[in-house]
Tab-separated table of C-alpha atoms and ligand atoms in Angstrom:
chain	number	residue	atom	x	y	z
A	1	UNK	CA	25.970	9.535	12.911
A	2	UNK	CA	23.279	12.029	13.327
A	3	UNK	CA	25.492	14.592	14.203
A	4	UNK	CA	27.671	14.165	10.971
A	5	UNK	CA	23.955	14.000	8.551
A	6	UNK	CA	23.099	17.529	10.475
A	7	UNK	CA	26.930	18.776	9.467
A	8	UNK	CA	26.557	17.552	6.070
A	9	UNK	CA	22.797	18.994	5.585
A	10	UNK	CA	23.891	22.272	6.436
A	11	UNK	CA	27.107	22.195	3.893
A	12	UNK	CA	24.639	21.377	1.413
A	13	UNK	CA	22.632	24.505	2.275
A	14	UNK	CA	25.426	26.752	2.096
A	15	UNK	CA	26.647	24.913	-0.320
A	16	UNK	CA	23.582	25.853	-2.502
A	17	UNK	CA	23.436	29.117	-3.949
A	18	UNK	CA	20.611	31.009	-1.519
A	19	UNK	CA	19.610	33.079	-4.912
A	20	UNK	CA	18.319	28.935	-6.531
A	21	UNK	CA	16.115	28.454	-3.786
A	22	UNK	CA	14.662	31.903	-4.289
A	23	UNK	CA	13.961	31.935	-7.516
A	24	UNK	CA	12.135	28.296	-7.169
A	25	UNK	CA	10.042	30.041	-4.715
A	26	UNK	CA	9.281	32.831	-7.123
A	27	UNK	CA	8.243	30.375	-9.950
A	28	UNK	CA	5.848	28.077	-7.484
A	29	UNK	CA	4.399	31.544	-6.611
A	30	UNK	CA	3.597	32.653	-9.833
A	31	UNK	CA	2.570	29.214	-10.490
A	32	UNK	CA	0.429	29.252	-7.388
A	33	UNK	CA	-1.311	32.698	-8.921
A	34	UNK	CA	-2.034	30.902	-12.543
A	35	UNK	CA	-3.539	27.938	-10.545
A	36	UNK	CA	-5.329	29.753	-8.500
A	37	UNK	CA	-7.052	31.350	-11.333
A	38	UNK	CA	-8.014	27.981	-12.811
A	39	UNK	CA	-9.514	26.731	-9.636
A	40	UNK	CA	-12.111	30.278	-9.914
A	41	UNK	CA	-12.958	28.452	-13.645
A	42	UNK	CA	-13.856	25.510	-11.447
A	43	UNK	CA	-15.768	26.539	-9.147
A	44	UNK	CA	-13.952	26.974	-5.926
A	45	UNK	CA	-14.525	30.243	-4.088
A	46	UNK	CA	-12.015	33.050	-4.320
A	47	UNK	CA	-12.544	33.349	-0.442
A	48	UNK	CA	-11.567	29.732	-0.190
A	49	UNK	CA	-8.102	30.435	-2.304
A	50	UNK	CA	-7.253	33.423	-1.105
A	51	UNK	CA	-7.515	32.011	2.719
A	52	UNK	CA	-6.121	28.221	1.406
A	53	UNK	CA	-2.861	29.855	-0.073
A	54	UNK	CA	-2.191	32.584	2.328
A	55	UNK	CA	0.877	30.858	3.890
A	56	UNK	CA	1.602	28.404	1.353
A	57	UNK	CA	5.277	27.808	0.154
A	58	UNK	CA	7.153	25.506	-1.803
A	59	UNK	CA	7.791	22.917	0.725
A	60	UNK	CA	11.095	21.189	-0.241
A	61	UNK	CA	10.957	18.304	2.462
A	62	UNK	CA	7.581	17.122	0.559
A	63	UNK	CA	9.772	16.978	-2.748
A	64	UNK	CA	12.606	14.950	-1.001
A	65	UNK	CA	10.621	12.076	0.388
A	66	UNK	CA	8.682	12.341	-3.080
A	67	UNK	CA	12.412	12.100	-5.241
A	68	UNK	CA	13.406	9.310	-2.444
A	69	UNK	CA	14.434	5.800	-4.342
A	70	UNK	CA	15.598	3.069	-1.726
A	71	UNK	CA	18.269	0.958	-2.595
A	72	UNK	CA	16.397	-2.008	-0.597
A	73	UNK	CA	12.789	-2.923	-1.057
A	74	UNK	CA	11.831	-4.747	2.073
A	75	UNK	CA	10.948	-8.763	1.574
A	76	UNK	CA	7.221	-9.950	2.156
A	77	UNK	CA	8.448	-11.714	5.798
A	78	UNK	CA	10.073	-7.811	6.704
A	79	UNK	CA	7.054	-6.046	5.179
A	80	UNK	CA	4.711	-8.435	6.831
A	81	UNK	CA	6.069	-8.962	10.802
A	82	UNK	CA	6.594	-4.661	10.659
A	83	UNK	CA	2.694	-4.176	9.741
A	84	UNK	CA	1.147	-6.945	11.210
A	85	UNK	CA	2.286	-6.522	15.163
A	86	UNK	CA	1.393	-8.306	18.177
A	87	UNK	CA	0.507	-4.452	19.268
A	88	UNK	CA	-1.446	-3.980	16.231
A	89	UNK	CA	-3.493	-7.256	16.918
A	90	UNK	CA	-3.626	-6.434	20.723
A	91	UNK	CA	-4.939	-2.680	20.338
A	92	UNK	CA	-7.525	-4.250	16.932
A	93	UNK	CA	-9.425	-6.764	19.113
A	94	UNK	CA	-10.150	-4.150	21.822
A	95	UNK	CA	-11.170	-1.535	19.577
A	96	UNK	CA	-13.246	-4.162	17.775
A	97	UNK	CA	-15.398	-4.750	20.453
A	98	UNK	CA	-15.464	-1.504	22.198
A	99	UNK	CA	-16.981	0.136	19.064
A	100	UNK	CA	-19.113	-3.114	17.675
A	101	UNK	CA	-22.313	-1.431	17.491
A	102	UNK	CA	-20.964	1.623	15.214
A	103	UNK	CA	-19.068	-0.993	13.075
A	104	UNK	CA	-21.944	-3.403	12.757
A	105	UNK	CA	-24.130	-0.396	11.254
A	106	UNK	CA	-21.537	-0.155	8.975
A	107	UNK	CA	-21.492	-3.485	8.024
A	108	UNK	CA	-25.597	-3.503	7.560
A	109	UNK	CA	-25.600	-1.017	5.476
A	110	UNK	CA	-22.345	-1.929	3.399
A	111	UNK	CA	-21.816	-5.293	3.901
A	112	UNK	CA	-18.178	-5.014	4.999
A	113	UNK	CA	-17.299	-6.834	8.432
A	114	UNK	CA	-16.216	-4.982	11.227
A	115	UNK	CA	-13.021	-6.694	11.740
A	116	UNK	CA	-11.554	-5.192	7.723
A	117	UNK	CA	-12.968	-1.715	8.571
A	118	UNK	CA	-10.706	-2.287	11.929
A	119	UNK	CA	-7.843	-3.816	9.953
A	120	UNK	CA	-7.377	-0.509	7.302
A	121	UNK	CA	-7.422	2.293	10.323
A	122	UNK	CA	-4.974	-0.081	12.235
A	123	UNK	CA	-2.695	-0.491	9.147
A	124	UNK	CA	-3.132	3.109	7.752
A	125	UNK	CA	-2.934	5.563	10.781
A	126	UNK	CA	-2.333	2.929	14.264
A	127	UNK	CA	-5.942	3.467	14.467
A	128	UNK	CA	-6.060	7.040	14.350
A	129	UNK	CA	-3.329	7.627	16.669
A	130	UNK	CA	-1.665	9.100	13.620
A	131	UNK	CA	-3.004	11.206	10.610
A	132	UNK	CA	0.102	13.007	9.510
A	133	UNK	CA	1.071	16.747	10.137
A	134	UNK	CA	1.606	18.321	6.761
A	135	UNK	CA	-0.573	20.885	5.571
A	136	UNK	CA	-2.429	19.043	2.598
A	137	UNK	CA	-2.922	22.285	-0.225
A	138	UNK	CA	0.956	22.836	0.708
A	139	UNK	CA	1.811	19.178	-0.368
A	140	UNK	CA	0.096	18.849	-3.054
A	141	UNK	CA	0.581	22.155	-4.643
A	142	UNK	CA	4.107	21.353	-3.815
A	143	UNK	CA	3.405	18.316	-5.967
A	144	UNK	CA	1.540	20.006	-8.494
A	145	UNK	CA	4.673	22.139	-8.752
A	146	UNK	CA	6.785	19.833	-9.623
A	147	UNK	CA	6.439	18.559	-13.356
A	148	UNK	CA	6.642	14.892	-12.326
A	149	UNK	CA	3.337	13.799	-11.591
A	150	UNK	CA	1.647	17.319	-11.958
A	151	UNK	CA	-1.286	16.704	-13.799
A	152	UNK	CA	-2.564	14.030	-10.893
A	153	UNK	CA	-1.764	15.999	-7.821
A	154	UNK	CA	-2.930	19.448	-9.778
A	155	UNK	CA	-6.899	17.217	-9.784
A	156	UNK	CA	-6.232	16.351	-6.105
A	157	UNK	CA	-5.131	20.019	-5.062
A	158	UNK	CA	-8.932	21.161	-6.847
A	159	UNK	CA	-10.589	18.279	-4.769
A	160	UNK	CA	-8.597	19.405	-1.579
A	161	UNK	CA	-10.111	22.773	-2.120
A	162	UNK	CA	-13.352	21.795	-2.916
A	163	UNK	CA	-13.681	20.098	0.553
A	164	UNK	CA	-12.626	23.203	2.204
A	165	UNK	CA	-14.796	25.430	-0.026
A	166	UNK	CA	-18.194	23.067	1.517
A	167	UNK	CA	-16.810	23.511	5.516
A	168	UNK	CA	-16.168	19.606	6.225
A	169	UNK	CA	-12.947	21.117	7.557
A	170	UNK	CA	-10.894	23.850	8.601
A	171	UNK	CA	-7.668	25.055	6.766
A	172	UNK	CA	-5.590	24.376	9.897
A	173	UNK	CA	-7.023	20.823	10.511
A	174	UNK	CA	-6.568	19.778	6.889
A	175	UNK	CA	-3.365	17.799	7.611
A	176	UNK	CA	-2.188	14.356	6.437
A	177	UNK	CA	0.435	12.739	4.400
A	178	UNK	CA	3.533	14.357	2.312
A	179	UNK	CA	1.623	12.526	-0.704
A	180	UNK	CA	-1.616	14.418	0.679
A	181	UNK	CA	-3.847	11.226	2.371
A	182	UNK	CA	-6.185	12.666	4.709
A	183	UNK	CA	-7.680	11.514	7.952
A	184	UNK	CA	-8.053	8.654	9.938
A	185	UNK	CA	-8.541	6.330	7.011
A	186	UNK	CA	-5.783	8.099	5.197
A	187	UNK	CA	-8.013	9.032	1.803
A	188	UNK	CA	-6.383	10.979	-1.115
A	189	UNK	CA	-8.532	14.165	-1.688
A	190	UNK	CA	-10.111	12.630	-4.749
A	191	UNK	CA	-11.234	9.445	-2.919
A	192	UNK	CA	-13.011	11.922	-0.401
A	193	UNK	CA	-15.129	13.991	-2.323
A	194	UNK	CA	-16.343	10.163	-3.975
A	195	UNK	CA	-16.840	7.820	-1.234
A	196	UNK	CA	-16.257	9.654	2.280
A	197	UNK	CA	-19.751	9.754	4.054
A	198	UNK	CA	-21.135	11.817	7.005
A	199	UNK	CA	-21.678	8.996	9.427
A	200	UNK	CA	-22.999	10.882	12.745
A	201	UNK	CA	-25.509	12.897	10.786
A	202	UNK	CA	-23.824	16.301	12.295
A	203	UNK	CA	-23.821	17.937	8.279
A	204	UNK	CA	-20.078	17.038	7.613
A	205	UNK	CA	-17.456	14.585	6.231
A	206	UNK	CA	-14.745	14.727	9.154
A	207	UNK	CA	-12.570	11.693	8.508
A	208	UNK	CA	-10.074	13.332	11.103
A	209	UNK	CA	-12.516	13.330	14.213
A	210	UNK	CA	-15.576	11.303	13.476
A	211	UNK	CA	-15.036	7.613	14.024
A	212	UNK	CA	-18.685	6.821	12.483
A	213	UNK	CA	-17.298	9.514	9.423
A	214	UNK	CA	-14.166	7.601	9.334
A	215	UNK	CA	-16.186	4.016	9.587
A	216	UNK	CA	-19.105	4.547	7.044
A	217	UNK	CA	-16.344	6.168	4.288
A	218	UNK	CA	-14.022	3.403	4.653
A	219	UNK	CA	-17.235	0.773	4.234
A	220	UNK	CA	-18.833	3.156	1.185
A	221	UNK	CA	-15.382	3.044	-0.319
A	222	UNK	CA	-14.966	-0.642	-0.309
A	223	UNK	CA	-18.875	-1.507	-1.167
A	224	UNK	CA	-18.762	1.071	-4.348
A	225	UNK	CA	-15.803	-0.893	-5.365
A	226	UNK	CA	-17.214	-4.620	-5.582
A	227	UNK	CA	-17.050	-5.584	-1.757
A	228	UNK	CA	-18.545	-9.683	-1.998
A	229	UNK	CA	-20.664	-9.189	1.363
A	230	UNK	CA	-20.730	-13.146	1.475
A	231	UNK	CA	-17.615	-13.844	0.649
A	232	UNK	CA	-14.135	-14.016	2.925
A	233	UNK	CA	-10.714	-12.742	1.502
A	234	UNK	CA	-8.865	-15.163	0.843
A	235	UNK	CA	-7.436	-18.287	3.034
A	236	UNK	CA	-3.849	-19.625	3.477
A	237	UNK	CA	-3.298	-23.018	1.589
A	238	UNK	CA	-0.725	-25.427	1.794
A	239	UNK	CA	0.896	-26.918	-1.306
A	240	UNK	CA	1.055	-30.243	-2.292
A	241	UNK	CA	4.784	-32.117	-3.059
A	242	UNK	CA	6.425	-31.349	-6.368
A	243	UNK	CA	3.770	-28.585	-6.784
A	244	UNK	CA	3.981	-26.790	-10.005
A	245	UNK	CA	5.028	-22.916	-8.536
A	246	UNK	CA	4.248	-21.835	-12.211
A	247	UNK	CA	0.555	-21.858	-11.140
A	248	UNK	CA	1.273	-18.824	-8.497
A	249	UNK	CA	1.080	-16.327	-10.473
A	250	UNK	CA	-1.743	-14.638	-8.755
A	251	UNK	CA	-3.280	-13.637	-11.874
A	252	UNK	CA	-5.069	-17.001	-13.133
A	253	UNK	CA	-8.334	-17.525	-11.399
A	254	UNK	CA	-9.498	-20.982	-10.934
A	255	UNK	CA	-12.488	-22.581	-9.371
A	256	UNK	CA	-11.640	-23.981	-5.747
A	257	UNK	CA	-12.561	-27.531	-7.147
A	258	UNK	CA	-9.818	-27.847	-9.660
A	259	UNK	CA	-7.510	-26.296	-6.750
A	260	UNK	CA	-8.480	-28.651	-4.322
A	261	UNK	CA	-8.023	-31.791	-7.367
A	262	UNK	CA	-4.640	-30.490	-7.516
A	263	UNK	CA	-3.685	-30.759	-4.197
A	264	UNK	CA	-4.248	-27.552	-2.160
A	265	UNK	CA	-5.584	-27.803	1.229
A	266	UNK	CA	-6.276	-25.151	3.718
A	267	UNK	CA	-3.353	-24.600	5.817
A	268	UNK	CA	-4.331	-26.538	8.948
A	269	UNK	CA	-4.742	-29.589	6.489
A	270	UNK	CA	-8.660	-29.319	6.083
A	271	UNK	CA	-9.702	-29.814	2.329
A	272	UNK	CA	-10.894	-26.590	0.975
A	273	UNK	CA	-14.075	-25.104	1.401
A	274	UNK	CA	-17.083	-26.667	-1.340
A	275	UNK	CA	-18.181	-23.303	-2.205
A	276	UNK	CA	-18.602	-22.476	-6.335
A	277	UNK	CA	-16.049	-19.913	-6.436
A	278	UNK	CA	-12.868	-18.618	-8.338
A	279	UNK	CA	-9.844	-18.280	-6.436
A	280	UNK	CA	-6.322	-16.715	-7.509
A	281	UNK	CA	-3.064	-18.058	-6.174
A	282	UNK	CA	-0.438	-16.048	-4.517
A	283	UNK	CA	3.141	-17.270	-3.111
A	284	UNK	CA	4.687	-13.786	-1.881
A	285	UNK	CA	7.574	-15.387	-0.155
A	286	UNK	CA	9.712	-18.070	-2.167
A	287	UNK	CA	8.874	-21.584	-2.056
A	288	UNK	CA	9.233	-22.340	1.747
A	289	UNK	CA	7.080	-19.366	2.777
A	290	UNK	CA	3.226	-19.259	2.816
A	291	UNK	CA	0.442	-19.628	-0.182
A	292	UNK	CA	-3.042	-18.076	-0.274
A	293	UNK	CA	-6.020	-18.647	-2.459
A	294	UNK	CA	-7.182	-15.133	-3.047
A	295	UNK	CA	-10.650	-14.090	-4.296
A	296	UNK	CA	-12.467	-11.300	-5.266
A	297	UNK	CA	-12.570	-8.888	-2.202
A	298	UNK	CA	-8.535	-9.132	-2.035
A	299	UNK	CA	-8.946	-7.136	-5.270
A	300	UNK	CA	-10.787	-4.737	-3.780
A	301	UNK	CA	-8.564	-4.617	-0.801
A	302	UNK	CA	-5.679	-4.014	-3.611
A	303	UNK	CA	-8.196	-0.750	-4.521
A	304	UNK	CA	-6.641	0.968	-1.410
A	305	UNK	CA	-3.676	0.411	-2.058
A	306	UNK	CA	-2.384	-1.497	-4.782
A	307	UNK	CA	0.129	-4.214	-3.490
A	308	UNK	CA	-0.338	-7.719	-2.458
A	309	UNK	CA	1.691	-7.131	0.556
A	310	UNK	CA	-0.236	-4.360	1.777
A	311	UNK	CA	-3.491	-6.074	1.544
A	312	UNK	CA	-2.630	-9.334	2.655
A	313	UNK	CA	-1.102	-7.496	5.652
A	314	UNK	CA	-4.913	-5.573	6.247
A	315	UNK	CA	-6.472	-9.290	5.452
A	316	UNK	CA	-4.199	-10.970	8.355
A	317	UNK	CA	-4.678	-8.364	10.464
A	318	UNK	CA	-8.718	-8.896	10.124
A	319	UNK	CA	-8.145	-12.396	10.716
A	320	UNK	CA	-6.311	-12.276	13.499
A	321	UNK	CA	-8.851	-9.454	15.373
A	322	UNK	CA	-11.609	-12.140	14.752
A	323	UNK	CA	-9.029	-14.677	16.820
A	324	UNK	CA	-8.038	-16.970	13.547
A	325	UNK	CA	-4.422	-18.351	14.106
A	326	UNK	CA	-1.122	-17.145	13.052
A	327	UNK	CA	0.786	-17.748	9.667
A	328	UNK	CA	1.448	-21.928	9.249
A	329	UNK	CA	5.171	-20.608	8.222
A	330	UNK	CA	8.039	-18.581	9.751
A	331	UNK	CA	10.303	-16.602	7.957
A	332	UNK	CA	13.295	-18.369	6.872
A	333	UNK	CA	17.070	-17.640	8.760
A	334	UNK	CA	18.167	-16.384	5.204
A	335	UNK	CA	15.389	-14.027	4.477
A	336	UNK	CA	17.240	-10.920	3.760
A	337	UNK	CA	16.565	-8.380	1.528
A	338	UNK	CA	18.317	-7.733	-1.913
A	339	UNK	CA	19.541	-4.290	-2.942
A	340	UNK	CA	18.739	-2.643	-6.678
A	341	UNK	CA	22.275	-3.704	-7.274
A	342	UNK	CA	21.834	-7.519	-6.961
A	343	UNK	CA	18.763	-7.652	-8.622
A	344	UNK	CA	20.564	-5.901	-11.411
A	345	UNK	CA	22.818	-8.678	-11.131
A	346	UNK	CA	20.393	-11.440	-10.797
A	347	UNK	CA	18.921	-10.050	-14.436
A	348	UNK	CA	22.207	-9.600	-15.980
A	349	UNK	CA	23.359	-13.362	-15.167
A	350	UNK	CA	20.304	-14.856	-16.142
A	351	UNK	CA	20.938	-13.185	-20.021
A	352	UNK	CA	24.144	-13.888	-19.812
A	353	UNK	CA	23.063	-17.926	-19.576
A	354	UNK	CA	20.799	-17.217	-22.013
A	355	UNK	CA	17.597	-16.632	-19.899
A	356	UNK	CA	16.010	-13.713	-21.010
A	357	UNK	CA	15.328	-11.693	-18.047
A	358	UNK	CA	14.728	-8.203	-20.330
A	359	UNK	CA	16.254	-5.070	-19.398
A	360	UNK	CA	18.644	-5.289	-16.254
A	361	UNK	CA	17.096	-1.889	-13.871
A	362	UNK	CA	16.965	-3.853	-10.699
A	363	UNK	CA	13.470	-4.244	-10.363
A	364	UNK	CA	12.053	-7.929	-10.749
A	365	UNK	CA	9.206	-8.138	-12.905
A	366	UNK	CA	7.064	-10.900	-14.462
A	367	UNK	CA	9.698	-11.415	-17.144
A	368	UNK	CA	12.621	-11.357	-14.620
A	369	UNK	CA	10.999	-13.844	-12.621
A	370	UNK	CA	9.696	-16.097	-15.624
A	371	UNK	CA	13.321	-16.440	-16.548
A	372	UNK	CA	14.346	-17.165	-12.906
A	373	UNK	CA	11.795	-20.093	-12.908
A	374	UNK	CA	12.940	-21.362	-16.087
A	375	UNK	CA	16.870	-21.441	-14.843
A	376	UNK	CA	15.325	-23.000	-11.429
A	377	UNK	CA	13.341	-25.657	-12.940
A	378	UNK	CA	16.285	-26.912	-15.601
A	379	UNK	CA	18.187	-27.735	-12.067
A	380	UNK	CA	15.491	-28.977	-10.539
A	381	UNK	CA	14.582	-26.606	-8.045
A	382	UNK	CA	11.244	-25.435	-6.489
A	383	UNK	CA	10.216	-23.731	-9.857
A	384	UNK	CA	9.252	-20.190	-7.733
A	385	UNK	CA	11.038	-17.427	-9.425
A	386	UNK	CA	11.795	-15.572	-6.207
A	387	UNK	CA	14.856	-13.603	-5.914
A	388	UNK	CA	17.014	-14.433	-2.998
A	389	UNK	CA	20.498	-14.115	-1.893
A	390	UNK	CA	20.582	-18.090	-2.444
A	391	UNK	CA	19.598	-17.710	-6.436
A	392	UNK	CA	21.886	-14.935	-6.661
A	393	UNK	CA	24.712	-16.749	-5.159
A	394	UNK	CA	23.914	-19.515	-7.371
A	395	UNK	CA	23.620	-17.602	-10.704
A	396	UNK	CA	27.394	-15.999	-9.769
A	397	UNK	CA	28.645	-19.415	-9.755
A	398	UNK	CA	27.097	-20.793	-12.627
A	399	UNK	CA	28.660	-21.270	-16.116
A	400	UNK	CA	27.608	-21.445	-19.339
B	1	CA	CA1	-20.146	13.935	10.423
């Protein structure tokens, strides 16, 4: 199989007229020069440019996994058991405790617990183990290059410099990401030169080899953006009977009174806690998987990154360093993802019954999913608007 991919890359390449990739390279040089000339207007040294660009070409593997569109978009359950590992938990409660005085500093001064700051290095690098190899000004001036997204990654390229230009790091450790995160913490350029913090005192901001760098950063980063220091994540909730899935829509923030008059209960059956706050309520899977009660810091949480996967992945994580329990549910036997294609079909059968599911392009929405609930609660079923190979089956053999 590999063999065959390696045959057919290099028919493509020959394939390709040699004189197209040459030229490319000739525009991204002169657009290189015209940058470069900018980034004197704004500051950056012409030392620093001259030195940053030296090697610099348009790097055309950066632009591939940039163009890259998978056909499958991994479920919640598949997302979930890939970041949140028995290694992962294994390797987070050792390095919680072997570095518990650096992270409760962090914590005094920023009010984050030790066990989130733990949770992000785990989830974004294996905890440091790795940082990514590509040269960061060649990404993103590849990605300023390329008139996609060129005005964002043109800002990040200037902030990429600007850290070089002040010595927090050399040209040749500058490495990261294809999309240009940096470090151990994995921070875009732009989120360095804001929030990254020299920790150890030694005159520089290296998230690549300073743990209290990397540590403090992460905990200014998450204070500066609204970190609650009294308040939790989030817990996971069980539903009551004939629950109302409507009310999941992770948007609608509620006091944990009125949740707990409706029926919600921690997941080991405790009532929830008495505390006077507002809590959001997410169902990621469909209606047999898990629910949470989310509150403000999973916001924050969504800050570095923003996807409720992602940060209840970090928030489980932290949990489970701190030795709270497992998930209450397991994925189902049918939990399989759905291509584009059948979600394309799931939308088009829903308007064809005369549920309007808006513009079929494969990718389930709020208005997708509002229409799914609507077909699912006229027959009675859990009211959850979650796109399965079950619904789609169903829709198929449905007539008007
Ligand atoms: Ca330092």
């Amino acid at each position: 199989m590999r063999f065959r991919f390696i045959l057919l890359a290099l028919f493509l390449s020959l394939a390709l007229p040699a004189s197209a990739s040459e030229s490319n390279e000739a525009e991204f040089q002169s657009w290189v020069k015209d940058f470069k000339k900018q980034a004197v207007e704004q500051g950056i040294s012409k030392t620093t440019l001259d030195q940053a660009f030296e090697h610099v070409t348009l790097n055309q593997k950066v632009l591939d996994l940039d163009s890259r569109q998978p056909e499958f978009t991994r479920t919640f359950w598949q997302y979930f058991r890939s970041a949140v590992t028995e290694w992962r938990i294994a390797k987070g409660r050792y390095l919680y405790q072997k570095h518990r005085r650096l992270l409760d500093e962090v914590t005094k001064k920023y009010g984050v617990p030790g066990r989130f700051l733990v949770a992000f290095w785990g989830m974004e690098t294996n905890f440091g183990g790795y940082t990514g190899n590509i040269p960061i000004i060649e990404s993103l001036a590849t990605l300023a290059f390329d008139p996609r997204r060129s005005e964002f990654f043109s800002k990040e390229l200037i902030d990429a410099l600007k850290i070089l230009d002040q010595g927090h790091v050399t040209l040749d450790e500058m490495k990261g990401s294809w999309a240009g995160a940096m470090g151990q913490c994995q921070f875009m350029p732009s989120n360095y030169v804001r929030y990254a913090v020299d920790g150890d005192g030694d005159g520089k901001k290296d998230l690549w080899g300073s743990l209290p760098d990397v540590f403090f950063s992460a905990g200014n980063f998450l204070s500066t953006l609204g970190w609650q220091k009294q308040e939790n994540w989030g817990r996971e909730v069980s539903l009551p009977e004939n629950f109302n899935y409507v009310l999941a829509d992770g948007k609608t923030a509620r006091p944990l009174a009125e949740w707990s008059k409706m029926g919600l209960k921690l997941a080991d059956g405790r009532p929830l806690p008495k505390e006077d706050m507002q809590a959001k309520l997410i169902l990621p899977s469909d209606y047999r998987g898990p629910a949470f009660l989310v509150f403000d810091n999973f916001k924050v949480i969504k800050r570095w990154n923003n996807s409720n996967n992602y940060a209840l992945g970090v928030a489980h994580l932290a949990d489970r360093i701190i030795g709270r329990p497992d998930l209450s549910k397991k994925a189902p036997k049918d939990d399989k993802a759905l291509s584009k294609t059948q979600m394309k079909s799931i939308q088009e059968r829903l308007n064809w019954l005369g549920y309007d599911a808006g513009k079929p392009d494969g990718i389930v929405g709020s208005q997708t999913r509002s229409a799914l609930r609507a077909f699912q609660a006229e027959r009675d079923l859990p009211a959850d608007g979650y796109p399965s190979h079950r619904m789609l089956d169903m829709l198929l053999s449905t007539q008007k």
